[in-house]
PDB file of C-alpha atoms in Angstrom:
ATOM      1  CA  MET A 403       0.000   0.000   0.000  1.00  0.00           C
ATOM      2  CA  PRO A 404       1.507   3.402  -0.932  1.00  0.00           C
ATOM      3  CA  SER A 405       2.133   5.940   1.823  1.00  0.00           C
ATOM      4  CA  VAL A 406      -0.188   8.940   1.988  1.00  0.00           C
ATOM      5  CA  GLY A 407       2.643  11.060   3.412  1.00  0.00           C
ATOM      6  CA  THR A 408       2.358  13.450   6.327  1.00  0.00           C
ATOM      7  CA  LEU A 409      -1.150  14.710   7.012  1.00  0.00           C
ATOM      8  CA  THR A 410      -2.069  17.857   8.919  1.00  0.00           C
ATOM      9  CA  THR A 411      -5.458  19.274   9.815  1.00  0.00           C
ATOM     10  CA  GLY A 412      -6.724  21.437   6.976  1.00  0.00           C
ATOM     11  CA  HIS A 413      -9.928  22.899   8.366  1.00  0.00           C
ATOM     12  CA  ILE A 414     -12.826  21.796  10.560  1.00  0.00           C
ATOM     13  CA  GLY A 415     -16.456  21.817   9.437  1.00  0.00           C
ATOM     14  CA  LEU A 416     -19.231  22.194  12.004  1.00  0.00           C
ATOM     15  CA  ASN A 417     -22.960  21.810  11.539  1.00  0.00           C
ATOM     16  CA  VAL A 418     -24.854  24.610  13.280  1.00  0.00           C
ATOM     17  CA  THR A 419     -28.534  25.332  13.859  1.00  0.00           C
ATOM     18  CA  ASP A 420     -28.398  29.106  13.295  1.00  0.00           C
ATOM     19  CA  LEU A 421     -25.621  30.537  11.104  1.00  0.00           C
ATOM     20  CA  GLU A 422     -26.102  34.153  12.219  1.00  0.00           C
ATOM     21  CA  ARG A 423     -25.893  33.205  15.894  1.00  0.00           C
ATOM     22  CA  SER A 424     -22.799  31.077  15.264  1.00  0.00           C
ATOM     23  CA  LEU A 425     -21.147  33.864  13.250  1.00  0.00           C
ATOM     24  CA  GLY A 426     -21.754  36.195  16.188  1.00  0.00           C
ATOM     25  CA  PHE A 427     -19.822  33.739  18.330  1.00  0.00           C
ATOM     26  CA  TYR A 428     -16.980  32.550  16.084  1.00  0.00           C
ATOM     27  CA  ALA A 429     -16.374  35.810  14.202  1.00  0.00           C
ATOM     28  CA  ASP A 430     -17.327  38.512  16.687  1.00  0.00           C
ATOM     29  CA  VAL A 431     -16.133  36.865  19.920  1.00  0.00           C
ATOM     30  CA  LEU A 432     -13.327  34.525  18.813  1.00  0.00           C
ATOM     31  CA  GLY A 433     -12.099  36.831  16.062  1.00  0.00           C
ATOM     32  CA  PHE A 434     -12.318  34.630  12.977  1.00  0.00           C
ATOM     33  CA  GLN A 435     -12.743  36.511   9.693  1.00  0.00           C
ATOM     34  CA  VAL A 436     -15.514  35.602   7.280  1.00  0.00           C
ATOM     35  CA  LEU A 437     -13.708  34.558   4.100  1.00  0.00           C
ATOM     36  CA  ARG A 438     -16.826  33.537   2.182  1.00  0.00           C
ATOM     37  CA  GLU A 439     -20.507  33.176   2.968  1.00  0.00           C
ATOM     38  CA  GLY A 440     -23.448  31.506   1.256  1.00  0.00           C
ATOM     39  CA  LYS A 441     -26.859  32.940   2.038  1.00  0.00           C
ATOM     40  CA  GLU A 442     -29.204  30.936  -0.173  1.00  0.00           C
ATOM     41  CA  GLU A 443     -32.197  29.531   1.696  1.00  0.00           C
ATOM     42  CA  GLY A 444     -31.444  25.913   2.506  1.00  0.00           C
ATOM     43  CA  ARG A 445     -27.729  26.344   1.660  1.00  0.00           C
ATOM     44  CA  ARG A 446     -26.363  28.705   4.305  1.00  0.00           C
ATOM     45  CA  TYR A 447     -22.683  28.457   5.200  1.00  0.00           C
ATOM     46  CA  ALA A 448     -19.623  30.503   6.155  1.00  0.00           C
ATOM     47  CA  PHE A 449     -15.908  29.907   5.658  1.00  0.00           C
ATOM     48  CA  LEU A 450     -13.932  31.404   8.554  1.00  0.00           C
ATOM     49  CA  GLY A 451     -10.214  31.984   8.763  1.00  0.00           C
ATOM     50  CA  GLN A 452      -7.285  33.914  10.080  1.00  0.00           C
ATOM     51  CA  GLU A 453      -4.818  35.840   7.907  1.00  0.00           C
ATOM     52  CA  GLY A 454      -6.566  34.503   4.795  1.00  0.00           C
ATOM     53  CA  ARG A 455      -6.153  30.822   5.791  1.00  0.00           C
ATOM     54  CA  LEU A 456      -9.313  28.727   6.081  1.00  0.00           C
ATOM     55  CA  VAL A 457      -9.702  27.333   9.609  1.00  0.00           C
ATOM     56  CA  LEU A 458     -13.383  26.593  10.163  1.00  0.00           C
ATOM     57  CA  THR A 459     -16.524  26.129   8.091  1.00  0.00           C
ATOM     58  CA  LEU A 460     -20.011  26.526   9.506  1.00  0.00           C
ATOM     59  CA  TRP A 461     -22.882  24.734   7.788  1.00  0.00           C
ATOM     60  CA  GLN A 462     -26.451  25.594   8.791  1.00  0.00           C
ATOM     61  CA  GLN A 463     -27.875  22.107   8.510  1.00  0.00           C
ATOM     62  CA  ALA A 464     -28.220  20.819  12.069  1.00  0.00           C
ATOM     63  CA  GLU A 465     -31.669  20.307  13.499  1.00  0.00           C
ATOM     64  CA  GLY A 466     -30.645  20.070  17.139  1.00  0.00           C
ATOM     65  CA  ALA A 467     -27.885  20.854  19.582  1.00  0.00           C
ATOM     66  CA  TYR A 468     -24.548  19.046  19.795  1.00  0.00           C
ATOM     67  CA  ASP A 469     -24.850  15.560  21.296  1.00  0.00           C
ATOM     68  CA  SER A 470     -21.762  14.363  23.164  1.00  0.00           C
ATOM     69  CA  GLY A 471     -23.274  10.886  23.371  1.00  0.00           C
ATOM     70  CA  ARG A 472     -23.074  10.285  19.613  1.00  0.00           C
ATOM     71  CA  ALA A 473     -20.065   9.253  17.567  1.00  0.00           C
ATOM     72  CA  GLY A 474     -18.229  12.133  15.918  1.00  0.00           C
ATOM     73  CA  LEU A 475     -16.526  15.263  17.147  1.00  0.00           C
ATOM     74  CA  HIS A 476     -15.504  15.110  20.816  1.00  0.00           C
ATOM     75  CA  HIS A 477     -14.262  18.694  21.041  1.00  0.00           C
ATOM     76  CA  LEU A 478     -12.518  21.300  18.937  1.00  0.00           C
ATOM     77  CA  ALA A 479      -9.291  22.733  20.340  1.00  0.00           C
ATOM     78  CA  PHE A 480      -7.612  25.969  19.309  1.00  0.00           C
ATOM     79  CA  GLN A 481      -4.036  26.736  20.336  1.00  0.00           C
ATOM     80  CA  ALA A 482      -3.329  30.299  21.478  1.00  0.00           C
ATOM     81  CA  GLU A 483      -0.028  32.171  21.311  1.00  0.00           C
ATOM     82  CA  SER A 484       0.221  32.709  25.069  1.00  0.00           C
ATOM     83  CA  ILE A 485      -1.595  32.257  28.352  1.00  0.00           C
ATOM     84  CA  ASP A 486      -2.446  35.978  28.183  1.00  0.00           C
ATOM     85  CA  HIS A 487      -4.330  35.333  24.934  1.00  0.00           C
ATOM     86  CA  VAL A 488      -6.212  32.480  26.629  1.00  0.00           C
ATOM     87  CA  ARG A 489      -7.215  34.816  29.446  1.00  0.00           C
ATOM     88  CA  ALA A 490      -8.283  37.519  26.970  1.00  0.00           C
ATOM     89  CA  ALA A 491     -10.490  34.962  25.189  1.00  0.00           C
ATOM     90  CA  GLU A 492     -11.917  33.903  28.548  1.00  0.00           C
ATOM     91  CA  ALA A 493     -12.854  37.515  29.362  1.00  0.00           C
ATOM     92  CA  ALA A 494     -14.532  38.000  25.954  1.00  0.00           C
ATOM     93  CA  LEU A 495     -16.447  34.746  26.315  1.00  0.00           C
ATOM     94  CA  LYS A 496     -17.562  35.544  29.873  1.00  0.00           C
ATOM     95  CA  ALA A 497     -18.793  38.972  28.727  1.00  0.00           C
ATOM     96  CA  ARG A 498     -20.964  37.146  26.186  1.00  0.00           C
ATOM     97  CA  GLY A 499     -22.373  34.788  28.850  1.00  0.00           C
ATOM     98  CA  THR A 500     -20.725  31.677  27.413  1.00  0.00           C
ATOM     99  CA  ASP A 501     -21.173  28.353  29.229  1.00  0.00           C
ATOM    100  CA  PHE A 502     -17.843  27.102  30.669  1.00  0.00           C
ATOM    101  CA  ALA A 503     -17.063  23.522  31.669  1.00  0.00           C
ATOM    102  CA  TYR A 504     -14.526  24.615  34.314  1.00  0.00           C
ATOM    103  CA  GLU A 505     -13.867  27.881  36.107  1.00  0.00           C
ATOM    104  CA  GLY A 506     -10.814  29.739  34.795  1.00  0.00           C
ATOM    105  CA  VAL A 507      -7.661  28.376  33.204  1.00  0.00           C
ATOM    106  CA  VAL A 508      -7.094  24.738  34.132  1.00  0.00           C
ATOM    107  CA  ALA A 509      -4.137  22.425  33.528  1.00  0.00           C
ATOM    108  CA  HIS A 510      -4.448  19.536  31.085  1.00  0.00           C
ATOM    109  CA  ALA A 511      -3.310  17.184  33.861  1.00  0.00           C
ATOM    110  CA  GLU A 512      -2.075  17.516  37.421  1.00  0.00           C
ATOM    111  CA  GLY A 513       1.249  19.401  37.345  1.00  0.00           C
ATOM    112  CA  ALA A 514       1.161  20.032  33.580  1.00  0.00           C
ATOM    113  CA  ALA A 515       2.453  23.257  32.036  1.00  0.00           C
ATOM    114  CA  SER A 516      -0.168  23.011  29.288  1.00  0.00           C
ATOM    115  CA  GLY A 517      -3.749  24.035  29.846  1.00  0.00           C
ATOM    116  CA  GLY A 518      -6.514  26.380  28.891  1.00  0.00           C
ATOM    117  CA  ILE A 519     -10.214  27.117  29.001  1.00  0.00           C
ATOM    118  CA  PHE A 520     -13.044  24.731  28.156  1.00  0.00           C
ATOM    119  CA  PHE A 521     -16.440  26.019  27.030  1.00  0.00           C
ATOM    120  CA  HIS A 522     -19.389  25.499  24.674  1.00  0.00           C
ATOM    121  CA  ASP A 523     -20.488  27.278  21.516  1.00  0.00           C
ATOM    122  CA  PRO A 524     -24.135  28.365  21.002  1.00  0.00           C
ATOM    123  CA  ASP A 525     -25.078  24.837  19.845  1.00  0.00           C
ATOM    124  CA  GLY A 526     -23.297  23.151  22.760  1.00  0.00           C
ATOM    125  CA  THR A 527     -20.229  22.016  20.794  1.00  0.00           C
ATOM    126  CA  ARG A 528     -17.331  21.560  23.205  1.00  0.00           C
ATOM    127  CA  LEU A 529     -14.418  23.948  22.567  1.00  0.00           C
ATOM    128  CA  GLU A 530     -10.978  24.498  24.057  1.00  0.00           C
ATOM    129  CA  ILE A 531      -8.454  27.311  23.801  1.00  0.00           C
ATOM    130  CA  SER A 532      -5.125  26.262  25.255  1.00  0.00           C
ATOM    131  CA  VAL A 533      -1.365  26.727  25.262  1.00  0.00           C
ATOM    132  CA  PRO A 534       1.421  24.128  25.455  1.00  0.00           C
ATOM    133  CA  SER A 535       3.051  26.024  28.333  1.00  0.00           C
ATOM    134  CA  GLY A 536       2.176  28.873  30.656  1.00  0.00           C
ATOM    135  CA  ALA A 537      -0.475  27.142  32.765  1.00  0.00           C
ATOM    136  CA  GLU A 538       2.012  26.051  35.421  1.00  0.00           C
ATOM    137  CA  GLY A 539       0.344  26.206  38.807  1.00  0.00           C
ATOM    138  CA  ALA A 540      -3.194  25.907  37.438  1.00  0.00           C
ATOM    139  CA  GLU A 541      -5.200  23.119  39.020  1.00  0.00           C
ATOM    140  CA  ALA A 542      -6.466  20.169  37.011  1.00  0.00           C
ATOM    141  CA  PRO A 543     -10.163  19.270  37.442  1.00  0.00           C
ATOM    142  CA  THR A 544      -9.256  15.569  37.600  1.00  0.00           C
ATOM    143  CA  GLU A 545      -5.953  13.990  38.591  1.00  0.00           C
ATOM    144  CA  ALA A 546      -6.044  10.733  36.658  1.00  0.00           C
ATOM    145  CA  ALA A 547      -7.246  11.778  33.193  1.00  0.00           C
ATOM    146  CA  PRO A 548      -6.671  14.570  30.681  1.00  0.00           C
ATOM    147  CA  THR A 549      -8.899  17.551  31.421  1.00  0.00           C
ATOM    148  CA  CYS A 550     -10.029  17.781  27.794  1.00  0.00           C
ATOM    149  CA  GLY A 551     -11.209  14.166  27.722  1.00  0.00           C
ATOM    150  CA  PHE A 552     -14.197  14.358  30.010  1.00  0.00           C
ATOM    151  CA  PHE A 553     -15.880  17.732  29.749  1.00  0.00           C
TER     152      PHE A 553
END
């Protein structure tokens, strides 16, 4: 069998129930730029990116909220440049009334330098903004398992 070579994540596509509401969250709060948008009835979508690079697509075709009990996406994680950027995102999300899984910045595991914030988008999709270092001293919600695995 021939090798497929090295693969990296290209972009993530999410089904949403209300494109305008989701754009208000992902573009206005998290700072993604709308690269392209389709507004036809029954075919609503938005391509979101940063610095011209596609990162996330939103497709208005879900009929209900995210269901963590079904196979598929567990959570979507974004990596920030620094712990200060994580805290700035936390403040913006709190100002919007976003639902958080844990209070404040938490470590990925007990004693880990990596960590971040864990929250939900308007449809309940689980999201994370974290850094590989800078969370030293932050508590982990559970000692025996990765924080991101069970929220």
